[in-house]
Amino acid sequence: MYIELKNINKTFGDFKASDDVSFGIEKGKLIGLLGPSGSGKTTILRILAGLEKQDSGDIFIDGKNVNNLPANERGIGFVFQNYALFPFKTVYDNIAYGLKVQKKDKAFIKNRVSELLDLVGLPGLEKRYPDQLSGGQRQRIALARALAPEPELLLLDEPFAAIDAKVRKELRSWLRETIDKVGITSIFVTHDQDEAVEVADEIIITNKGRVEQAGNPVEIYLEPKTPFVAQFIGQSAIIENYGTLKGFTQTDSSNTAVIRPEFIEINKFEDNGVHQYESSMEDGIVDEVLFRGNAFEVKVKLNELYLTGKYDLSAPRLRRGDKVKILIKKLYTISGNQTDILLNKGLDTSDVYYI
Amino acid sequence: MKKEKSKSSAGVGQKILRSGVVSWIIIIAVWWLGSLAYDEYFLPSPTETASSMGTLIQNGVLGADILASFGRILKGWLLAAAVGIPLGLLVGNFKPVRWLVEPVLSFFRFVPAIALTTLFLMWFGVGEESKVALIFYASFFPIFVNTIAGVASVDKSLVEAASSMGAKKLHVFFTVVVPSAVSNIFTGVRLGLSSSITCVVAAEMLVGSDGLGYLINSSKLYYKTGWAFAGIVTLAVIGFAADRLLLVIGKHKLKHFGVK
Ligand SMILES: Nc1ncnc2c1ncn2[C@@H]1O[C@H](COP(=O)(O)OP(=O)(O)OP(=O)(O)O)[C@@H](O)[C@H]1O
Ligand SMILES: [Mg+2]
């Protein structure tokens, strides 16, 4: 592992901001640090960068313990959430800052700055001041500035938080491309699952100062290791007493389950309609229908439980209050720190047909 | 068409109001009306003030007094900036020192320079030194206090950004902390100038034989109330002009340091 955090602890007052945090990152990977607000994402970045000192635990970069290395000797680039560009310096001088610190000669700096401006797609803005740039442009300059001294590791704290949704989507694929071009190991913090899934090679999920799970997005999505992850990823519904649902029997060890949108199938109720799995379906009422471009997102009420699922655009239109048949194909059961997949029994028995 | 016209004329009206021309016309009118009711020794009219000023300019007294006063102001004020800014930067940058200094500061800020005149006369003599020292005292505090505030309020993430790019503490201090404090320092320097002007008049009224304060004070000896008015007007005009000049230069040269 190129970057390794081992048993990092950090408390502010009596608040545990990092609780036995350990993870490793391979060289060249882009890691998404995902978790709810206050879960300690920024704290991890700051400790890694040397801007905050851990109470205990070790940090290794390329096999070397950097615990006692101050921020200015760690060679880690940091892109701050608020950009932190020097308002009194031009774009040129902002980007050149780290190079001047390294005492590079003028010609080299000039070349490197224009190379970086090309990289971030903003050539010719050398003479501007930060207050003459748009939010997205500032973001890019902040990235160029962090990259200029050729850091070993790049940390980005919610790089797109202050940017509106549309530009944000463009910027995140741009970020992925840019980081790929430079080939630098990077960690970025985000609140946004889509962002993490779309951009990151690997996702680390934090909660209450702990690392809940680390792995590639698909793995996390398909095999959540902790109840928190199962609930946090996707628009999951949490249900107690899932044994009352058709096709499921409560296990001894667990009485809570998570149902994800893609686990359910919603069918419009037809008076004389028949469905293959009729006997495994629940009756529900449509609560909300949202258009999501390639499909509808439908929220249905099943007794006291609300479930969200996808609904085909070409299927008979649904409106609030319509009756629907819901097939729950599977769910995650949760017991303690363990999650398991439980399939609807009605789907297993392929030789039985209910007509 | 009509609408546009009324709109633009309202705009012009606003502009004139805001430029202060109207305010000045009103003040001068009230002054003038008032002066009709009293004699010249009690309240000279604007025209009488202007003619006193003319006389004073012609005989060179006003010019000499302006030079004397502003020479002192410049000395005391520049000295205060030369000491107050570096000291403020140091004190602001080191928290323990700041904690040591701040309580004393907030105490001394309530001791006006004028209250120290007698002491300063005793300590520095009746010559130039005591006056310059008083001006120094008066302008030092605003400069010093604002410089400290500027350093203390530097955006922490700028400092962190600089150190994550490899800059050492001293380098960060000069390239990030000091530039961040410029706008506050500038405010301090401006406030310092206005308190120097206040203070120089007081000092010259108490001791000395030249300067605008002396001119104002001595006018009573000769029953020349017009001179006092001429001195007061000159002070106001020059003070205002100096402050404006400073502001214009600041806005122009220090725009990106946040001077507004
Ligand atoms: N300097 C500090 N002093 C006191 N408490 C702090 C400090 N820094 C962070 N905390 C606390 O530690 C916890 C974790 O903070 P952190 O900033 O790491 O969260 P985060 O996951 O980045 O949250 P967000 O998504 O809102 O940015 C929070 O409860 C926060 O209040
Ligand atoms: Mg944060």
Tab-separated table of N, CA and C in Angstrom, chain A residues 37-87:
chain	number	residue	atom	x	y	z
A	37	SER	N	-22.582	14.151	7.177
A	37	SER	CA	-21.944	15.326	7.745
A	37	SER	C	-21.502	15.037	9.179
A	38	GLY	N	-20.298	15.465	9.501
A	38	GLY	CA	-19.791	15.276	10.852
A	38	GLY	C	-19.221	13.902	11.110
A	39	SER	N	-19.081	13.091	10.048
A	39	SER	CA	-18.604	11.728	10.257
A	39	SER	C	-17.083	11.646	10.296
A	40	GLY	N	-16.415	12.802	10.124
A	40	GLY	CA	-14.966	12.815	10.295
A	40	GLY	C	-14.162	12.754	9.017
A	41	LYS	N	-14.782	13.079	7.888
A	41	LYS	CA	-14.077	13.022	6.606
A	41	LYS	C	-12.962	14.076	6.545
A	42	THR	N	-13.343	15.319	6.833
A	42	THR	CA	-12.358	16.393	6.781
A	42	THR	C	-11.230	16.129	7.771
A	43	THR	N	-11.597	15.620	8.942
A	43	THR	CA	-10.579	15.342	9.954
A	43	THR	C	-9.532	14.367	9.420
A	44	ILE	N	-9.972	13.330	8.729
A	44	ILE	CA	-9.027	12.361	8.170
A	44	ILE	C	-8.081	13.043	7.177
A	45	LEU	N	-8.651	13.862	6.283
A	45	LEU	CA	-7.805	14.554	5.304
A	45	LEU	C	-6.792	15.459	5.996
A	46	ARG	N	-7.266	16.173	6.998
A	46	ARG	CA	-6.394	17.138	7.669
A	46	ARG	C	-5.269	16.426	8.415
A	47	ILE	N	-5.585	15.281	9.006
A	47	ILE	CA	-4.550	14.520	9.704
A	47	ILE	C	-3.526	13.999	8.698
A	48	LEU	N	-4.039	13.500	7.583
A	48	LEU	CA	-3.146	12.998	6.536
A	48	LEU	C	-2.204	14.100	6.037
A	49	ALA	N	-2.757	15.291	5.879
A	49	ALA	CA	-1.972	16.399	5.330
A	49	ALA	C	-1.039	17.013	6.358
A	50	GLY	N	-1.219	16.624	7.627
A	50	GLY	CA	-0.375	17.201	8.667
A	50	GLY	C	-0.895	18.529	9.192
A	51	LEU	N	-2.137	18.868	8.832
A	51	LEU	CA	-2.723	20.125	9.315
A	51	LEU	C	-3.331	19.928	10.700
A	52	GLU	N	-3.488	18.673	11.071
A	52	GLU	CA	-4.001	18.325	12.392
A	52	GLU	C	-3.157	17.146	12.846
A	53	LYS	N	-2.920	17.050	14.146
A	53	LYS	CA	-2.098	15.929	14.627
A	53	LYS	C	-2.998	14.909	15.308
A	54	GLN	N	-2.842	13.642	14.910
A	54	GLN	CA	-3.641	12.591	15.536
A	54	GLN	C	-3.218	12.394	16.990
A	55	ASP	N	-4.148	11.915	17.823
A	55	ASP	CA	-3.801	11.627	19.213
A	55	ASP	C	-2.967	10.352	19.281
A	56	SER	N	-3.350	9.379	18.447
A	56	SER	CA	-2.556	8.158	18.365
A	56	SER	C	-2.737	7.542	16.993
A	57	GLY	N	-1.892	6.596	16.654
A	57	GLY	CA	-1.954	5.956	15.343
A	57	GLY	C	-0.808	6.398	14.460
A	58	ASP	N	-0.640	5.682	13.335
A	58	ASP	CA	0.495	5.951	12.458
A	58	ASP	C	0.051	6.202	11.028
A	59	ILE	N	0.799	7.055	10.364
A	59	ILE	CA	0.563	7.300	8.943
A	59	ILE	C	1.835	6.970	8.183
A	60	PHE	N	1.676	6.174	7.149
A	60	PHE	CA	2.825	5.833	6.323
A	60	PHE	C	2.573	6.305	4.898
A	61	ILE	N	3.560	6.962	4.338
A	61	ILE	CA	3.504	7.294	2.919
A	61	ILE	C	4.693	6.608	2.264
A	62	ASP	N	4.402	5.758	1.317
A	62	ASP	CA	5.453	5.022	0.625
A	62	ASP	C	6.369	4.300	1.622
A	63	GLY	N	5.749	3.702	2.621
A	63	GLY	CA	6.500	2.923	3.598
A	63	GLY	C	7.182	3.717	4.695
A	64	LYS	N	7.123	5.063	4.577
A	64	LYS	CA	7.822	5.898	5.548
A	64	LYS	C	6.821	6.481	6.545
A	65	ASN	N	7.147	6.364	7.825
A	65	ASN	CA	6.273	6.940	8.839
A	65	ASN	C	6.397	8.460	8.822
A	66	VAL	N	5.261	9.143	8.626
A	66	VAL	CA	5.310	10.608	8.516
A	66	VAL	C	4.669	11.299	9.714
A	67	ASN	N	4.447	10.541	10.777
A	67	ASN	CA	3.792	11.103	11.966
A	67	ASN	C	4.344	12.463	12.381
A	68	ASN	N	5.670	12.568	12.365
A	68	ASN	CA	6.277	13.783	12.903
A	68	ASN	C	6.712	14.775	11.832
A	69	LEU	N	6.264	14.518	10.607
A	69	LEU	CA	6.599	15.439	9.522
A	69	LEU	C	5.560	16.566	9.483
A	70	PRO	N	5.994	17.831	9.552
A	70	PRO	CA	5.018	18.915	9.467
A	70	PRO	C	4.404	19.003	8.069
A	71	ALA	N	3.282	19.714	7.976
A	71	ALA	CA	2.536	19.804	6.717
A	71	ALA	C	3.437	20.212	5.552
A	72	ASN	N	4.337	21.161	5.800
A	72	ASN	CA	5.127	21.685	4.678
A	72	ASN	C	6.222	20.733	4.203
A	73	GLU	N	6.374	19.599	4.901
A	73	GLU	CA	7.370	18.635	4.429
A	73	GLU	C	6.737	17.325	3.964
A	74	ARG	N	5.394	17.271	3.946
A	74	ARG	CA	4.771	15.997	3.580
A	74	ARG	C	4.576	15.814	2.086
A	75	GLY	N	4.641	16.913	1.342
A	75	GLY	CA	4.460	16.790	-0.099
A	75	GLY	C	3.055	16.354	-0.479
A	76	ILE	N	2.080	16.900	0.233
A	76	ILE	CA	0.688	16.555	-0.046
A	76	ILE	C	-0.049	17.799	-0.502
A	77	GLY	N	-0.685	17.714	-1.655
A	77	GLY	CA	-1.459	18.842	-2.153
A	77	GLY	C	-2.849	18.822	-1.540
A	78	PHE	N	-3.369	19.991	-1.205
A	78	PHE	CA	-4.676	20.065	-0.554
A	78	PHE	C	-5.540	21.073	-1.293
A	79	VAL	N	-6.709	20.633	-1.729
A	79	VAL	CA	-7.650	21.575	-2.330
A	79	VAL	C	-8.776	21.786	-1.328
A	80	PHE	N	-8.899	23.016	-0.859
A	80	PHE	CA	-9.846	23.300	0.204
A	80	PHE	C	-11.253	23.506	-0.347
A	81	GLN	N	-12.204	23.246	0.520
A	81	GLN	CA	-13.599	23.381	0.131
A	81	GLN	C	-13.914	24.801	-0.341
A	82	ASN	N	-13.328	25.778	0.336
A	82	ASN	CA	-13.581	27.175	-0.066
A	82	ASN	C	-12.486	27.689	-1.006
A	83	TYR	N	-11.736	26.786	-1.606
A	83	TYR	CA	-10.648	27.057	-2.551
A	83	TYR	C	-9.387	27.637	-1.908
A	84	ALA	N	-9.582	28.599	-0.968
A	84	ALA	CA	-8.431	29.219	-0.298
A	84	ALA	C	-7.383	29.746	-1.264
A	85	LEU	N	-7.832	30.343	-2.367
A	85	LEU	CA	-6.881	31.026	-3.250
A	85	LEU	C	-6.444	32.318	-2.565
A	86	PHE	N	-5.210	32.747	-2.837
A	86	PHE	CA	-4.740	34.003	-2.248
A	86	PHE	C	-5.405	35.149	-2.987
A	87	PRO	N	-6.271	35.910	-2.312
A	87	PRO	CA	-7.029	36.939	-3.040
A	87	PRO	C	-6.142	38.072	-3.541
